[in-house]
Amino acid sequence: MDPTIKMYIILAVLVLFVVMMLSGKFSFPLIGITCVIIMVMTGAITLSEGFAGFADKNVIMLAGMFPIAGQLGRTGMVDKIKTKLLSAKGGGDLKVVFLLLAISAILAQFIPSQTSIIMIMMTFLMAMGTDGEVTLSRMILPITFTLTAWFGKFPIGGLGVTTYMMLNQFIEAAGGTKLLDLFSIMKCTLIPGIVCIIYCMFTYKWLPKREVDTSAYERRGAVGEAPKLSKRDEAITYIGFVTAVLGLVLSGQMGERSFMIPLVVVILMIYLKVIDGRQFLQTLVAGPVLMCATILAVSSAVTSSGAGNLIGSGVLSLLGGSPSPILLVMVFAFASLLVTTFVSNTAAFMVLVPIACNVCMTAGVDPRASVMAIFYCSVLSVLTPMSSGGAALAYSSCSLSIKETFKWAFPLSMIGLVTTVINCLIVYPM
């Protein structure tokens, strides 16, 4: 096939990928596999190139870590946290608010579902009653923002030890050699995370205080709650999680075999009947594994065909030809925050990260600060219900309107954006 025709086919597929992502009408795995099929059937890439992502070490690692992270949410940890929170109610509003936000941040390290965490936190607030200043209608958005801003921040949960590898896939696909490490998310986002929690602690009263009918959510939580693990299964889950994380931490010594350890742990847990084997197979199809493997194929094709350089040159020309590296980080951070105001945060960074990698490589600058700024700013918006599933649940559960929440949410988003750019540039100066 003529290289020019090949490049334009892949560019067309990239446009289709972006449109389908931003539409919100299709699942991410379906979008990825559709794009791969189109590229293979048109001859733009080979069959082996289209499905090479399934053999990627990071994708194999994801297949193991996400089931383990899901098991952590079924341990007795949640009940212990709830008891601690209720015992602190008499210690003053500020202490209760801090504990609510701190617990949200802690749960965000272990439980991969935002909506699950919000449901858990709603049960805490329901148990506290409606008297006083700390109410469900006032705390639901600060909690939602906190759990997204602290999602996988520390390398102790499934997301914390997998997200940086997923982002590295895009950097490597664009030809980058300077990669993120296990502690990159923590290092690049700790300042905005702390600053934003402080903001939430002292401004929650800006949000409306009202009675909320929680009966429907109480029933939903009771019906949809997964059964708790037995003492045996809980102990095996903790041991398996620690083993998987230690294996990844020691990847420098063990090499590529370390990426297999989470999957080995999951297989052993299936044989021990701690994890349901059928559910595990379903997560491989409906979860992040298929999505990451196929999106990696699209990203690699964009780079190898020369389409990445074409996109990079076009963006650079729009920014004046030779923009400063700092300007690049600021532009991508703002674009991420803007896009995630109207579409899901996952779609926002999945679309923008590959573009940023190609732009940075074309400009000859380290892409890591831009990648981290995009990733983090994509989760900082609670300006609208469209920004994430968690935000949609928060707005709908308490009948909040954008008009009511804007004066609280807009300053928070701007503070988060500025501190994120500063933090990323401190860690990865350009």
Coordinates of C-alpha atoms in Angstrom, one line a residue:
M1 CA 0.0 0.0 0.0
D2 CA 1.2 3.5 -0.8
P3 CA 2.5 5.1 2.5
T4 CA 0.5 8.3 1.9
I5 CA -2.8 6.4 1.5
K6 CA -1.9 4.3 4.6
M7 CA -1.3 7.4 6.6
Y8 CA -4.6 9.0 5.6
I9 CA -6.5 5.8 6.4
I10 CA -5.0 5.8 9.9
L11 CA -5.7 9.5 10.3
A12 CA -9.4 8.8 9.4
V13 CA -9.5 6.0 11.9
L14 CA -8.0 8.3 14.5
V15 CA -10.8 10.9 13.8
L16 CA -13.4 8.1 14.1
F17 CA -11.8 7.0 17.4
V18 CA -12.0 10.6 18.8
V19 CA -15.6 11.1 17.7
M20 CA -16.8 7.8 19.1
M21 CA -14.9 8.4 22.4
L22 CA -16.4 11.9 22.8
S23 CA -19.9 10.8 21.9
G24 CA -20.2 8.7 25.0
K25 CA -22.6 6.3 23.1
F26 CA -20.2 3.3 22.8
S27 CA -18.1 1.3 25.2
F28 CA -14.4 2.0 25.1
P29 CA -13.4 -1.7 24.3
L30 CA -15.9 -1.7 21.4
I31 CA -14.4 1.6 20.0
G32 CA -10.9 0.1 20.2
I33 CA -11.7 -3.2 18.5
T34 CA -13.7 -1.4 15.8
C35 CA -10.7 0.8 14.9
V36 CA -8.3 -2.2 14.9
I37 CA -10.6 -4.1 12.6
I38 CA -10.9 -1.2 10.2
M39 CA -7.1 -0.7 10.0
V40 CA -6.5 -4.5 9.5
M41 CA -9.2 -5.0 6.9
T42 CA -8.1 -1.9 4.8
G43 CA -4.5 -3.1 4.9
A44 CA -3.2 -0.1 6.8
I45 CA -1.7 -2.4 9.4
T46 CA -1.1 -6.2 9.6
L47 CA -3.1 -8.6 11.7
S48 CA -0.1 -9.1 14.0
E49 CA 0.3 -5.3 14.4
G50 CA -3.4 -4.9 15.2
F51 CA -3.3 -7.4 18.0
A52 CA 0.2 -6.9 19.3
G53 CA -1.1 -4.9 22.2
F54 CA -2.5 -8.1 23.8
A55 CA 1.1 -9.3 24.2
D56 CA 2.2 -6.0 25.8
K57 CA 3.6 -6.5 29.3
N58 CA 1.6 -3.6 30.7
V59 CA -1.7 -5.1 29.3
I60 CA -0.8 -8.5 30.8
M61 CA -0.2 -6.8 34.1
L62 CA -3.6 -5.0 33.9
A63 CA -5.3 -8.3 33.5
G64 CA -4.1 -9.3 36.9
M65 CA -4.2 -6.1 38.9
F66 CA -7.8 -5.0 38.3
P67 CA -9.5 -8.2 39.6
I68 CA -7.3 -8.0 42.7
A69 CA -8.3 -4.4 43.2
G70 CA -11.9 -5.3 42.9
Q71 CA -11.5 -7.9 45.6
L72 CA -10.2 -5.3 48.1
G73 CA -13.5 -3.5 47.9
R74 CA -15.2 -6.7 49.4
T75 CA -13.0 -6.9 52.5
G76 CA -14.0 -5.7 56.0
M77 CA -12.0 -2.5 55.5
V78 CA -15.2 -0.4 54.7
D79 CA -17.0 -1.4 57.8
K80 CA -14.0 -0.5 60.0
I81 CA -13.8 3.0 58.4
K82 CA -17.5 3.6 58.9
T83 CA -17.2 2.8 62.6
K84 CA -14.3 5.2 63.0
L85 CA -16.1 8.0 61.2
L86 CA -19.3 7.7 63.3
S87 CA -17.2 7.7 66.5
A88 CA -15.7 11.1 65.5
K89 CA -19.0 12.9 65.0
G90 CA -18.7 14.6 68.3
G91 CA -15.3 16.1 67.6
G92 CA -16.5 19.1 65.6
D93 CA -17.6 19.8 62.0
L94 CA -14.1 20.4 60.6
K95 CA -12.8 17.1 62.0
V96 CA -15.8 15.2 60.5
V97 CA -15.3 16.9 57.1
F98 CA -11.6 16.1 57.1
L99 CA -12.3 12.4 58.0
L100 CA -14.9 12.2 55.2
L101 CA -12.5 13.5 52.7
A102 CA -9.6 11.5 54.0
I103 CA -11.6 8.3 53.9
S104 CA -12.6 9.1 50.3
A105 CA -9.0 9.5 49.4
I106 CA -8.1 6.2 51.1
L107 CA -10.9 4.2 49.5
A108 CA -9.8 5.7 46.1
Q109 CA -6.5 3.8 46.4
F110 CA -8.2 0.4 46.6
I111 CA -11.7 0.5 45.0
P112 CA -11.6 1.0 41.2
S113 CA -15.3 2.2 40.9
Q114 CA -16.0 5.9 41.6
T115 CA -19.7 5.2 42.0
S116 CA -19.1 2.4 44.4
I117 CA -17.1 4.7 46.7
I118 CA -19.7 7.4 46.4
M119 CA -22.4 4.9 47.5
I120 CA -20.3 3.9 50.4
M121 CA -19.7 7.5 51.5
M122 CA -23.4 8.2 51.1
T123 CA -24.2 5.5 53.6
F124 CA -21.8 7.1 56.0
L125 CA -23.6 10.5 55.6
M126 CA -27.0 8.9 55.9
A127 CA -26.0 7.2 59.1
M128 CA -24.9 10.7 60.5
G129 CA -28.4 12.2 59.9
T130 CA -29.3 15.6 58.6
D131 CA -28.7 17.8 61.7
G132 CA -25.8 20.2 61.7
E133 CA -23.8 21.8 58.9
V134 CA -22.2 18.6 57.5
T135 CA -25.0 17.2 55.3
L136 CA -25.2 14.9 52.3
S137 CA -26.1 17.7 49.9
R138 CA -23.1 19.8 50.9
M139 CA -20.5 16.9 51.1
I140 CA -21.4 14.9 48.0
L141 CA -19.4 17.0 45.5
P142 CA -16.4 17.6 47.8
I143 CA -16.3 13.8 48.3
T144 CA -16.6 13.2 44.6
F145 CA -13.9 15.6 43.8
T146 CA -11.6 14.2 46.4
L147 CA -11.9 10.6 45.4
T148 CA -11.2 11.5 41.7
A149 CA -8.3 13.8 42.6
W150 CA -6.8 11.1 44.8
F151 CA -7.7 8.1 42.6
G152 CA -4.7 5.7 42.5
K153 CA -2.3 8.5 43.7
F154 CA -0.2 6.1 45.8
P155 CA 1.3 2.9 44.5
I156 CA -0.6 0.7 47.0
G157 CA -3.8 -0.1 45.1
G158 CA -4.6 -1.6 41.7
L159 CA -4.9 1.8 40.0
G160 CA -1.8 3.2 41.7
V161 CA 0.4 0.5 40.3
T162 CA -1.1 0.2 36.8
T163 CA -2.0 3.7 35.6
Y164 CA 1.6 4.9 35.0
M165 CA 2.2 1.9 32.9
M166 CA -0.8 2.6 30.8
L167 CA 0.4 6.1 30.2
N168 CA 3.8 4.8 29.4
Q169 CA 2.3 2.8 26.5
F170 CA 1.4 6.1 24.8
I171 CA 4.8 7.6 25.4
E172 CA 6.6 4.5 24.0
A173 CA 4.2 4.4 21.0
A174 CA 5.2 7.9 20.1
G175 CA 8.9 7.0 20.3
G176 CA 9.6 8.4 23.7
T177 CA 12.3 6.8 25.9
K178 CA 11.9 8.9 29.1
L179 CA 9.1 7.1 30.9
L180 CA 7.1 7.5 34.1
D181 CA 7.9 5.5 37.2
L182 CA 5.9 3.8 39.9
F183 CA 5.8 7.0 42.0
S184 CA 5.2 9.5 39.1
I185 CA 1.5 10.0 39.8
M186 CA 2.1 10.7 43.5
K187 CA 5.0 13.0 42.8
C188 CA 3.2 15.0 40.1
T189 CA -0.1 15.4 41.8
L190 CA 0.5 15.6 45.6
I191 CA 0.6 19.4 45.8
P192 CA -2.8 19.9 44.0
G193 CA -4.3 17.0 45.9
I194 CA -3.4 18.5 49.3
V195 CA -4.3 22.1 48.3
C196 CA -7.7 21.0 46.9
I197 CA -8.6 19.0 50.0
I198 CA -7.9 22.1 52.1
Y199 CA -10.1 24.1 49.8
C200 CA -12.9 21.5 50.2
M201 CA -12.6 21.5 54.0
F202 CA -13.2 25.3 54.3
T203 CA -15.7 25.9 51.5
Y204 CA -18.2 23.1 51.7
K205 CA -20.7 25.5 53.2
W206 CA -20.8 27.3 49.8
L207 CA -22.9 24.4 48.5
P208 CA -26.6 24.2 49.1
K209 CA -28.0 22.6 52.3
R210 CA -31.2 20.7 51.7
E211 CA -33.1 17.6 52.6
V212 CA -32.4 14.7 50.3
D213 CA -34.6 11.7 49.7
T214 CA -32.2 8.8 50.1
S215 CA -34.6 5.9 50.2
A216 CA -33.9 4.9 46.6
Y217 CA -30.2 4.9 47.1
E218 CA -30.4 3.0 50.3
R219 CA -32.3 0.2 48.5
R220 CA -29.9 0.3 45.6
G221 CA -27.0 -0.1 48.0
A222 CA -28.6 -3.0 49.8
V223 CA -29.5 -4.8 46.6
G224 CA -26.3 -4.1 44.7
E225 CA -23.8 -4.7 47.5
A226 CA -21.4 -7.5 46.8
P227 CA -21.2 -10.1 49.7
K228 CA -18.3 -9.6 52.1
L229 CA -15.4 -12.0 51.9
S230 CA -14.9 -14.7 54.5
K231 CA -12.0 -14.4 56.9
R232 CA -10.1 -17.0 54.8
D233 CA -10.8 -15.2 51.5
E234 CA -10.0 -11.8 53.0
A235 CA -6.6 -13.0 54.2
I236 CA -5.8 -14.5 50.8
T237 CA -6.9 -11.3 49.1
Y238 CA -4.5 -9.2 51.3
I239 CA -1.6 -11.6 50.8
G240 CA -2.2 -11.7 47.0
F241 CA -2.4 -8.0 46.7
V242 CA 0.8 -7.4 48.7
T243 CA 2.5 -10.1 46.6
A244 CA 1.4 -8.5 43.3
V245 CA 2.6 -5.1 44.3
L246 CA 5.9 -6.3 45.6
G247 CA 6.5 -8.1 42.3
L248 CA 5.9 -4.9 40.4
V249 CA 8.2 -2.9 42.7
L250 CA 10.9 -5.4 42.1
S251 CA 10.5 -5.3 38.3
G252 CA 14.0 -3.8 38.0
Q253 CA 15.5 -7.0 39.5
M254 CA 13.0 -9.6 38.0
G255 CA 12.6 -8.2 34.5
E256 CA 9.5 -8.8 32.4
R257 CA 8.5 -11.8 34.6
S258 CA 7.4 -9.4 37.3
F259 CA 4.5 -8.2 35.0
M260 CA 3.1 -11.8 35.1
I261 CA 2.9 -11.9 39.0
P262 CA -0.5 -10.2 39.3
L263 CA -1.9 -12.6 36.8
V264 CA -0.3 -15.6 38.6
V265 CA -1.9 -14.3 41.8
V266 CA -5.4 -14.1 40.2
I267 CA -5.1 -17.6 38.7
L268 CA -4.2 -19.0 42.1
M269 CA -7.1 -17.1 43.7
I270 CA -9.4 -18.7 41.1
Y271 CA -8.2 -22.1 42.0
L272 CA -8.7 -21.3 45.7
K273 CA -12.2 -20.1 44.9
V274 CA -11.6 -16.6 46.1
I275 CA -12.3 -15.1 42.7
D276 CA -15.0 -16.3 40.3
G277 CA -13.3 -17.6 37.2
R278 CA -16.3 -16.7 34.9
Q279 CA -16.3 -13.1 36.2
F280 CA -12.6 -12.8 35.6
L281 CA -13.0 -13.8 32.0
Q282 CA -15.8 -11.3 31.6
T283 CA -13.6 -8.5 32.9
L284 CA -11.0 -9.4 30.2
V285 CA -13.6 -8.5 27.6
A286 CA -15.6 -5.7 29.2
G287 CA -12.8 -4.2 31.4
P288 CA -9.7 -2.2 30.7
V289 CA -7.6 -5.0 29.2
L290 CA -9.3 -5.1 25.8
M291 CA -9.5 -1.3 25.8
C292 CA -5.8 -0.7 26.5
A293 CA -4.7 -3.4 24.1
T294 CA -6.7 -2.0 21.1
I295 CA -6.0 1.6 21.9
L296 CA -2.3 0.8 22.0
A297 CA -2.6 -0.6 18.4
V298 CA -4.2 2.7 17.3
S299 CA -1.6 4.8 19.0
S300 CA 1.3 2.7 17.5
A301 CA -0.2 2.9 14.0
V302 CA -0.5 6.7 14.2
T303 CA 3.2 6.9 15.1
S304 CA 4.6 4.3 12.6
S305 CA 2.6 5.7 9.7
G306 CA 3.9 9.3 10.1
A307 CA 0.5 10.6 11.0
G308 CA 1.8 11.4 14.5
N309 CA 4.4 13.8 13.1
L310 CA 1.8 15.4 10.9
I311 CA -0.5 16.0 13.9
G312 CA 2.4 17.3 15.9
S313 CA 3.5 19.7 13.3
G314 CA 0.0 21.0 12.8
V315 CA -0.6 21.6 16.5
L316 CA 2.8 23.3 16.8
S317 CA 2.1 25.6 13.9
L318 CA -1.2 26.6 15.6
L319 CA 0.8 27.5 18.7
G320 CA 3.3 29.7 16.8
G321 CA 5.7 27.1 15.4
S322 CA 8.1 26.9 18.4
P323 CA 6.1 27.2 21.6
S324 CA 7.8 27.0 24.9
P325 CA 7.6 23.7 26.7
I326 CA 5.8 25.3 29.6
L327 CA 3.2 26.7 27.2
L328 CA 2.6 23.2 25.9
V329 CA 2.0 21.8 29.3
M330 CA -0.4 24.6 30.2
V331 CA -2.3 24.3 26.9
F332 CA -2.8 20.5 27.3
A333 CA -3.8 20.9 30.9
F334 CA -6.4 23.5 30.1
A335 CA -7.7 21.4 27.1
S336 CA -8.0 18.4 29.3
L337 CA -10.0 20.3 32.0
L338 CA -12.2 21.9 29.3
V339 CA -12.9 18.6 27.5
T340 CA -13.7 16.7 30.6
T341 CA -16.3 19.3 31.5
F342 CA -18.5 17.9 28.7
V343 CA -17.4 14.3 28.3
S344 CA -16.2 11.6 30.7
N345 CA -12.7 12.1 32.1
T346 CA -11.6 8.7 30.7
A347 CA -12.5 9.7 27.2
A348 CA -10.8 13.0 27.7
F349 CA -7.3 11.7 28.6
M350 CA -7.5 8.7 26.2
V351 CA -8.0 11.2 23.4
L352 CA -5.5 13.9 24.5
V353 CA -2.6 11.9 25.8
P354 CA -1.6 10.3 22.4
I355 CA -1.9 13.7 20.7
A356 CA 0.3 15.3 23.4
C357 CA 2.9 12.6 23.1
N358 CA 3.2 13.1 19.3
V359 CA 3.3 16.9 19.7
C360 CA 6.0 16.8 22.3
M361 CA 8.1 14.3 20.4
T362 CA 7.8 16.5 17.3
A363 CA 8.9 19.5 19.3
G364 CA 11.7 17.6 20.8
V365 CA 10.6 18.0 24.5
D366 CA 10.0 15.5 27.3
P367 CA 6.3 14.5 27.1
R368 CA 6.0 13.3 30.8
A369 CA 4.9 16.7 32.3
S370 CA 2.3 17.1 29.6
V371 CA 1.0 13.5 30.0
M372 CA 0.7 13.8 33.7
A373 CA -1.0 17.2 33.5
I374 CA -3.5 15.9 31.0
F375 CA -4.2 12.8 33.1
Y376 CA -4.7 14.7 36.3
C377 CA -6.6 17.7 34.9
S378 CA -9.0 15.2 33.3
V379 CA -10.2 14.1 36.7
L380 CA -10.4 17.6 38.3
S381 CA -13.7 18.8 36.9
V382 CA -16.9 18.5 38.8
L383 CA -18.3 21.6 37.0
T384 CA -21.0 19.4 35.2
P385 CA -22.6 16.0 35.7
M386 CA -21.0 14.9 32.4
S387 CA -17.4 14.9 33.6
S388 CA -17.6 11.4 35.2
G389 CA -19.9 8.7 36.4
G390 CA -19.2 9.9 39.9
A391 CA -20.2 13.4 39.1
A392 CA -23.4 12.3 37.4
L393 CA -24.4 10.3 40.6
A394 CA -23.4 13.2 42.9
Y395 CA -25.5 15.8 41.0
S396 CA -28.5 13.5 40.5
S397 CA -28.6 12.0 44.0
C398 CA -28.9 15.5 45.6
S399 CA -30.7 17.3 42.8
L400 CA -27.9 19.8 42.4
S401 CA -27.8 22.3 39.6
I402 CA -24.8 23.7 37.9
K403 CA -26.0 27.2 38.8
E404 CA -25.9 26.2 42.5
T405 CA -22.5 24.6 42.4
F406 CA -20.5 26.8 40.0
K407 CA -19.3 29.3 42.5
W408 CA -17.7 26.4 44.5
A409 CA -16.6 24.2 41.6
F410 CA -15.0 26.7 39.2
P411 CA -12.4 28.1 41.7
L412 CA -11.6 24.6 42.7
S413 CA -11.0 23.5 39.1
M414 CA -8.8 26.5 38.4
I415 CA -6.8 26.0 41.6
G416 CA -6.3 22.4 40.7
L417 CA -5.2 23.2 37.1
V418 CA -2.6 25.8 38.2
T419 CA -1.1 23.7 41.0
T420 CA -1.0 20.6 38.7
V421 CA 1.0 22.4 36.1
I422 CA 3.4 23.8 38.7
N423 CA 3.8 20.3 40.3
C424 CA 4.3 18.5 37.0
L425 CA 7.0 21.0 35.9
I426 CA 8.8 20.7 39.3
V427 CA 9.0 17.0 38.9
Y428 CA 9.7 17.0 35.1
P429 CA 11.4 20.3 34.3
M430 CA 11.5 21.0 30.5

